[in-house]
Each structure stands twice: as C-alpha cells, then as structure tokens.
Coordinates of C-alpha atoms in Angstrom, one line a residue:
X148 CA -14.1 -11.6 -14.1
X149 CA -14.7 -15.2 -12.8
X150 CA -17.9 -16.7 -14.1
X151 CA -17.6 -20.4 -13.2
X152 CA -20.0 -20.4 -10.3
X153 CA -22.8 -22.9 -9.6
X154 CA -25.8 -21.4 -8.0
X155 CA -28.8 -23.0 -6.3
X156 CA -31.6 -20.7 -5.2
X157 CA -34.1 -23.4 -4.5
X158 CA -36.2 -23.3 -1.3
X159 CA -35.4 -27.0 -1.0
X160 CA -31.8 -26.3 0.1
X161 CA -31.5 -27.2 3.8
X162 CA -29.6 -25.1 6.3
X163 CA -26.9 -27.7 6.6
X164 CA -26.5 -27.7 2.8
X165 CA -26.3 -23.9 2.8
X166 CA -23.7 -23.9 5.5
X167 CA -21.8 -26.6 3.5
X168 CA -21.2 -24.0 0.8
X169 CA -19.7 -21.4 3.1
X170 CA -16.0 -20.7 2.7
X171 CA -14.7 -21.3 6.2
X172 CA -16.0 -23.4 9.1
X173 CA -15.9 -20.3 11.4
X174 CA -18.4 -18.7 9.0
X175 CA -20.6 -21.9 8.8
X176 CA -22.2 -21.6 12.2
X177 CA -25.9 -20.7 12.6
X178 CA -28.2 -20.2 15.6
X179 CA -31.8 -21.4 16.1
X180 CA -34.7 -19.5 17.8
X181 CA -33.7 -20.8 21.2
X182 CA -30.1 -19.6 20.9
X183 CA -28.6 -23.1 20.2
X184 CA -25.7 -23.2 17.9
X185 CA -26.0 -25.2 14.7
X186 CA -22.5 -26.2 13.9
X187 CA -22.3 -29.2 11.6
X188 CA -18.8 -28.6 10.4
X189 CA -16.8 -27.9 13.5
X190 CA -16.7 -24.1 13.3
X191 CA -16.8 -23.7 17.1
X192 CA -13.9 -26.1 17.5
X193 CA -11.8 -24.2 14.9
X194 CA -12.7 -20.9 16.6
X195 CA -11.3 -22.3 19.9
X196 CA -8.2 -23.5 18.1
X197 CA -7.9 -20.3 16.1
X198 CA -7.9 -22.1 12.8
X199 CA -9.1 -20.9 9.4
X200 CA -10.3 -24.1 7.7
X201 CA -12.4 -24.6 4.6
X202 CA -15.8 -26.3 4.9
X203 CA -15.7 -28.5 1.9
X204 CA -14.5 -28.9 -1.7
X205 CA -17.0 -26.2 -2.7
X206 CA -14.4 -23.7 -1.4
X207 CA -12.5 -24.1 -4.7
X208 CA -15.5 -23.0 -6.8
X209 CA -14.6 -19.3 -6.2
X210 CA -10.9 -18.4 -6.6
X211 CA -11.5 -15.1 -4.8
X212 CA -11.6 -17.2 -1.6
X213 CA -7.8 -17.5 -1.8
X214 CA -7.6 -13.7 -1.3
X215 CA -10.4 -13.7 1.2
X216 CA -8.7 -16.2 3.4
X217 CA -5.5 -14.3 3.1
X218 CA -7.4 -11.2 4.3
X219 CA -9.0 -13.1 7.2
X220 CA -5.6 -14.4 8.2
X221 CA -4.4 -10.7 8.2
X222 CA -7.4 -9.4 10.1
X223 CA -7.1 -12.0 12.9
X224 CA -3.4 -12.5 13.0
X225 CA -3.2 -10.4 16.2
X226 CA -5.5 -13.0 17.8
X227 CA -3.2 -15.9 16.8
X228 CA -5.3 -17.3 13.9
X229 CA -3.6 -19.5 11.4
X230 CA -4.6 -21.3 8.2
X231 CA -5.2 -25.0 8.4
X232 CA -2.6 -27.0 6.5
X233 CA -5.2 -28.7 4.3
X234 CA -6.8 -25.4 3.4
X235 CA -3.4 -24.0 2.4
X236 CA -2.8 -27.1 0.2
X237 CA -6.2 -26.4 -1.4
X238 CA -5.3 -22.7 -1.9
X239 CA -2.0 -23.7 -3.6
X240 CA -3.9 -26.1 -5.9
X241 CA -6.3 -23.3 -6.8
X242 CA -3.4 -21.0 -7.6
X243 CA -1.7 -23.6 -9.7
X244 CA -4.8 -24.1 -11.7
X245 CA -4.5 -20.6 -13.1
X246 CA -8.0 -19.6 -12.0
X247 CA -6.8 -16.6 -9.9
X248 CA -6.1 -14.9 -13.2
X249 CA -9.7 -15.1 -14.2
X250 CA -10.8 -12.8 -11.4
X251 CA -11.6 -9.1 -12.1
X252 CA -9.0 -6.5 -11.1
X253 CA -11.6 -4.7 -9.0
X254 CA -12.3 -7.7 -6.8
X255 CA -8.6 -8.4 -6.2
X256 CA -7.8 -4.8 -5.4
X257 CA -10.8 -4.6 -3.1
X258 CA -9.4 -7.5 -1.0
X259 CA -6.0 -6.0 -1.2
X260 CA -7.1 -2.5 0.0
X261 CA -9.0 -4.0 2.9
X262 CA -6.0 -6.0 3.9
X263 CA -3.6 -3.1 3.7
X264 CA -5.7 -1.3 6.3
X265 CA -5.5 -4.1 8.8
X266 CA -3.1 -4.1 11.8
X267 CA -0.7 -6.5 10.2
X268 CA -1.1 -5.9 6.4
X269 CA 2.2 -7.7 5.5
X270 CA 0.5 -11.0 6.5
X271 CA -1.8 -10.8 3.5
X272 CA 1.1 -10.9 1.0
X273 CA 3.0 -13.5 3.1
X274 CA 0.0 -15.8 2.9
X275 CA -0.5 -15.2 -0.8
X276 CA 3.2 -16.1 -1.3
X277 CA 2.9 -19.3 0.6
X278 CA -0.2 -20.2 -1.4
X279 CA 1.7 -19.4 -4.7
X280 CA -0.9 -16.7 -5.3
X281 CA 1.4 -13.7 -6.1
X282 CA 2.4 -14.5 -9.7
X283 CA -0.9 -13.6 -11.4
X284 CA -1.5 -10.2 -9.7
X285 CA 1.7 -9.2 -7.8
X286 CA 4.4 -10.6 -10.1
X287 CA 6.7 -7.7 -9.5
X288 CA 6.9 -8.4 -5.8
X289 CA 8.1 -12.0 -6.1
X290 CA 11.8 -11.3 -6.6
X291 CA 12.1 -8.9 -3.6
X292 CA 9.3 -9.9 -1.3
X293 CA 11.2 -9.9 1.9
X294 CA 12.4 -6.3 1.5
X295 CA 8.9 -5.2 0.4
X296 CA 7.2 -6.8 3.5
X297 CA 9.9 -5.4 5.8
X298 CA 9.3 -1.9 4.5
X299 CA 5.5 -2.3 4.8
X300 CA 6.1 -3.5 8.4
X301 CA 8.2 -0.4 9.0
X302 CA 5.4 1.8 7.8
X303 CA 3.0 0.2 10.4
X304 CA 5.6 0.7 13.1
X305 CA 6.2 4.3 12.2
X306 CA 2.4 4.9 12.3
X307 CA 2.2 3.3 15.7
X308 CA 5.1 5.4 17.0
X309 CA 3.6 8.6 15.6
X310 CA 0.2 7.9 17.2
X311 CA 1.8 7.0 20.6
X312 CA 3.8 10.3 20.5
X313 CA 0.7 12.3 19.6
X314 CA 2.2 13.4 16.2
X315 CA 0.4 16.3 14.5
X316 CA 1.3 15.1 11.0
X317 CA -0.9 14.6 8.0
X318 CA -2.3 11.4 9.5
X319 CA -3.6 13.3 12.5
X320 CA -5.0 16.1 10.3
X321 CA -6.7 13.6 8.1
X322 CA -8.2 11.9 11.1
X323 CA -9.6 15.2 12.3
X324 CA -11.4 15.6 8.9
X325 CA -13.0 12.2 8.3
X326 CA -12.3 8.5 8.6
X327 CA -12.3 8.1 4.8
X328 CA -9.5 10.7 4.5
X329 CA -7.5 8.8 7.1
X330 CA -8.0 5.5 5.4
X331 CA -6.9 6.9 2.0
X332 CA -3.8 8.4 3.6
X333 CA -3.0 5.2 5.3
X334 CA -3.5 3.2 2.1
X335 CA -1.2 5.5 0.2
X336 CA 1.6 5.3 2.8
X337 CA 1.4 1.5 3.1
X338 CA 1.0 0.7 -0.6
X339 CA 3.9 3.0 -1.4
X340 CA 6.0 1.3 1.3
X341 CA 5.2 -2.1 -0.2
X342 CA 6.2 -1.1 -3.8
X343 CA 9.0 1.4 -3.0
X344 CA 11.7 -1.1 -4.0
X345 CA 10.3 -1.5 -7.5
X346 CA 11.4 0.4 -10.7
X347 CA 9.0 2.9 -12.0
X348 CA 7.9 0.7 -14.9
X349 CA 7.3 -2.2 -12.6
X350 CA 5.2 -0.1 -10.2
X351 CA 3.2 1.3 -13.0
X352 CA 2.5 -2.2 -14.5
X353 CA 1.3 -3.5 -11.1
X354 CA -0.9 -0.5 -10.5
X355 CA -2.4 -0.7 -14.0
X356 CA -3.0 -4.4 -13.6
X357 CA -5.0 -3.9 -10.4
X358 CA -6.6 -0.7 -11.7
X359 CA -5.5 1.2 -8.6
X360 CA -7.1 4.6 -8.3
X361 CA -5.0 7.5 -9.5
X362 CA -4.9 9.1 -6.1
X363 CA -2.9 6.1 -4.8
X364 CA -1.0 5.0 -7.9
X365 CA 0.5 8.4 -8.7
X366 CA 2.2 8.6 -5.3
X367 CA 3.6 5.1 -5.6
X368 CA 4.9 5.7 -9.1
X369 CA 6.5 9.0 -8.1
X370 CA 8.2 7.4 -5.2
X371 CA 9.7 4.7 -7.4
X372 CA 10.6 7.2 -10.2
X373 CA 12.4 9.6 -7.9
X374 CA 13.7 7.2 -5.3
X375 CA 17.4 8.0 -6.0
X376 CA 16.7 11.8 -5.9
X377 CA 14.8 11.5 -2.6
X378 CA 17.7 9.4 -1.1
X379 CA 20.5 11.6 -2.4
X380 CA 19.2 15.1 -2.4
X381 CA 21.1 16.6 0.6
X382 CA 24.1 18.0 -1.1
X383 CA 22.9 18.2 -4.7
X384 CA 20.8 21.2 -5.9
X385 CA 20.5 19.6 -9.3
X386 CA 18.8 16.6 -7.9
X387 CA 16.5 18.7 -5.8
X388 CA 15.5 20.8 -8.7
X389 CA 15.0 17.6 -10.8
X390 CA 12.8 16.2 -8.0
X391 CA 10.7 19.4 -7.7
X392 CA 10.2 19.7 -11.5
X393 CA 9.5 16.0 -12.0
X394 CA 6.9 16.0 -9.2
X395 CA 5.4 19.4 -10.2
X396 CA 5.9 20.4 -6.6
X397 CA 5.4 24.0 -7.6
X398 CA 1.7 23.6 -8.3
X399 CA 1.0 20.4 -6.4
X400 CA 2.7 21.0 -3.1
X401 CA 0.1 19.0 -1.1
X402 CA 0.7 15.9 -3.2
X403 CA 4.5 16.4 -2.9
X404 CA 4.2 16.6 0.9
X405 CA 2.2 13.3 0.9
X406 CA 5.0 11.8 -1.3
X407 CA 7.6 12.7 1.3
X408 CA 5.5 11.1 4.0
X409 CA 5.0 8.0 1.9
X410 CA 8.7 7.7 1.3
X411 CA 9.5 7.7 5.1
X412 CA 9.4 3.8 5.6
X413 CA 11.8 3.2 2.7
X414 CA 14.2 5.9 3.9
X415 CA 14.0 4.6 7.5
X416 CA 14.9 1.1 6.3
X417 CA 17.9 2.6 4.5
X418 CA 19.2 4.2 7.7
X419 CA 18.4 7.8 6.5
X420 CA 17.6 10.5 9.0
X421 CA 14.3 11.2 7.1
X422 CA 13.0 13.8 9.6
X423 CA 16.0 16.0 8.9
X424 CA 16.2 15.1 5.2
X425 CA 12.5 15.8 4.7
X426 CA 12.8 19.2 6.5
X427 CA 15.7 20.2 4.2
X428 CA 13.7 19.2 1.1
X429 CA 10.8 21.3 2.2
X430 CA 13.0 24.2 3.0
X431 CA 14.7 23.9 -0.4
X432 CA 11.2 24.0 -2.1
X433 CA 10.3 27.1 -0.1
X434 CA 13.6 28.8 -1.1
X435 CA 13.1 27.9 -4.8
X436 CA 9.5 29.2 -4.6
X437 CA 10.9 32.6 -3.5
X438 CA 12.2 33.1 -7.0
X439 CA 9.9 35.5 -8.9
X440 CA 9.5 34.9 -12.6
X441 CA 8.5 38.6 -13.1
X442 CA 11.9 39.6 -11.8
X443 CA 13.5 37.4 -14.4
X444 CA 11.4 38.7 -17.2
X445 CA 12.3 42.3 -16.1
X446 CA 16.0 41.5 -16.9
X447 CA 15.0 41.3 -20.6
X448 CA 15.1 37.5 -21.2
X449 CA 12.4 36.2 -23.5
X450 CA 10.8 33.1 -24.8
X451 CA 12.4 29.7 -24.0
X452 CA 15.2 31.6 -22.2
X453 CA 12.8 32.5 -19.4
X454 CA 12.4 28.8 -18.3
X455 CA 16.2 28.3 -18.4
X456 CA 16.8 31.5 -16.4
X457 CA 14.1 30.5 -13.9
X458 CA 15.6 27.1 -13.4
X459 CA 19.0 28.7 -12.9
X460 CA 17.7 31.1 -10.3
X461 CA 16.0 28.3 -8.4
X462 CA 19.1 26.2 -8.6
X463 CA 21.1 29.1 -7.1
X464 CA 18.6 29.6 -4.3
X465 CA 18.7 25.8 -3.5
X466 CA 22.5 25.8 -3.6
X467 CA 22.7 28.7 -1.1
X468 CA 20.3 26.8 1.2
X469 CA 22.4 23.6 0.8
X470 CA 25.5 25.4 1.9
X471 CA 23.8 26.5 5.1
X472 CA 22.5 23.0 5.6
X473 CA 26.0 21.5 5.3
X474 CA 27.4 24.1 7.6
X475 CA 24.8 23.2 10.2
X476 CA 26.0 19.6 10.1
X477 CA 29.6 20.5 10.7

C-alpha cells in the first residue's frame, strides 16, 4: 500500500496546524470549551455553500483522499453537495501522477463498498471518472461507463420501488435477519448491476484486482458468464440446462436465486419482463429437479451414460414446461 506519509506526533503541533492537515474544510472545524467554533479554513462557509473543498496542499499527501472525496460526494449528493473546482483539479493531478496505483486493494475496495451502499452510489464512479481516477482500479468500466452507471441507477430505483410496495423478496427477508445480511445483499445486487455489461474475464480481472470477497465476486462473475443464457432462456431448454449446470443450481439453489435477483437491473434495462422470465426459470429448475437419478439407474444405464441420460431427462422436463409457458403467452 501507499507509504509516502509524513507524520508529526509532536505535542508542539497547534490546533490550527492540526486542522490544516485535514482533508476537507468541512472536516477542519473544531469547538472550544465554550462552544465557539474554531474555523480557520472556512469550513462553515463551505458547509453553507454545500462545497467539498480541500484544506491545503497536504491533501495530496494521501492518494486515498481521491476515493474518500468521491465517497463524501456520493454520501451527500442528496443534500446538493458538490466538489470545489480547485479540489477536482488537484484530484486530477493526483490521479495523473500515478499514485492511486500505490494504494492497497483493501483500502480502495473499502471506500468502494461504503459508496455502493449510499443512496446514489453511481455518483462515486462518476466523480472518479471526472477525476481521471478509474484507470488504475476500474479500467474495465471506462469503455462502457454510461451503461454501467445507468444499470446501477436502475438497481437503486428497483430497490426503492420494492420497498415502497412492501415487497417480500430476499431483501426484505435479509432485513428481518440482520442489517449485515441486508448490506451484503444490497452490495451484491448493486455491484453486479455495475459490472453486468462486462465479459466474464473482465469482471474476474476487476474483482481480483480489488480482492472482492468471494460471496460478492462469484455472483458478479456468474452474471457476466451466463448473461446471454439469462436473457435468452425462455424458448430454449438447452440454454436453461446450460445455465443450471454452469451455476450448479442443483446444489446451490440459494445462490442461484440471488443471481436471478442480481440480474434484474440489467434485464430491466434491456426491456425484458424479468418478473415473468425469472418465474419461468425457477419453474424450469423445479421441473428439472423432479427427475430422479435412481429411476434412470433402474433402466440399466451405467457409468458415464448416467450423466448423459440424466441431462436428457432434465432437458425433456424443461422442454415440456417451455411448451406450457409458450402456450400461456399465446
């Protein structure tokens, strides 16, 4: 990680000198014993004007501050806060210097995670893009950023609609369990939405670079790997079977259900009736799960032929369901 800090722990450091080394003026306000504000760098004025402005040139000593300011801009976007133009210029200069690449993956991912859980998470990446700060850590997003941010915004809107409608989905169930479960669920949905336009190899590369935890990255990578299957499954038993086998939906049904939820923003952006499509996919999985391997073995097949016969039987079960599904649309 980054090690170019200058530290001064001397008791001779005055309060004003200490405040001078803070990142933003709004964070460089103190209060004395009588309740009077000590505000040598105009933090109160910037609060009133809803401006995020760096205190001094010391801001550039820690490249993580580029990500922190992007996170603050995300957190307070709903209040109308913006980044001062001179601070954005400094952030751009820091990005150009290459020092963002010296940060540890853990610190960057921590800022990213926290931003993804804010009300307007797409602001974080828009700010980084304006600061030329995507190339070191989010290279894969640069070529299709507009689509990525639009899909992330859709994820937020779908969450809001579900909450307003009192939806009893996985989000609601997670909320009933504990806040950490809800946060993880939200993180998975939003990060998948952000990366859902990428190819599998690109998504994996980005997740590996940031050292994203497996619980999150595996859903993202599956969504990118099986994007075409998820979009085009309705009339194709072969694609559905490929999807179920590839995602190990037979043994990891809970993870597969989460994948379907995480894919909703992308599907919505593509104009797909995802509620109907998702229901059909789940019904197809249920139908395929009705196939009993013992019944197949009882027919006399052995060895490698068992798997082939099992897949054939599952394919037949899905095809029968597909026919019913198509008839229901006529």
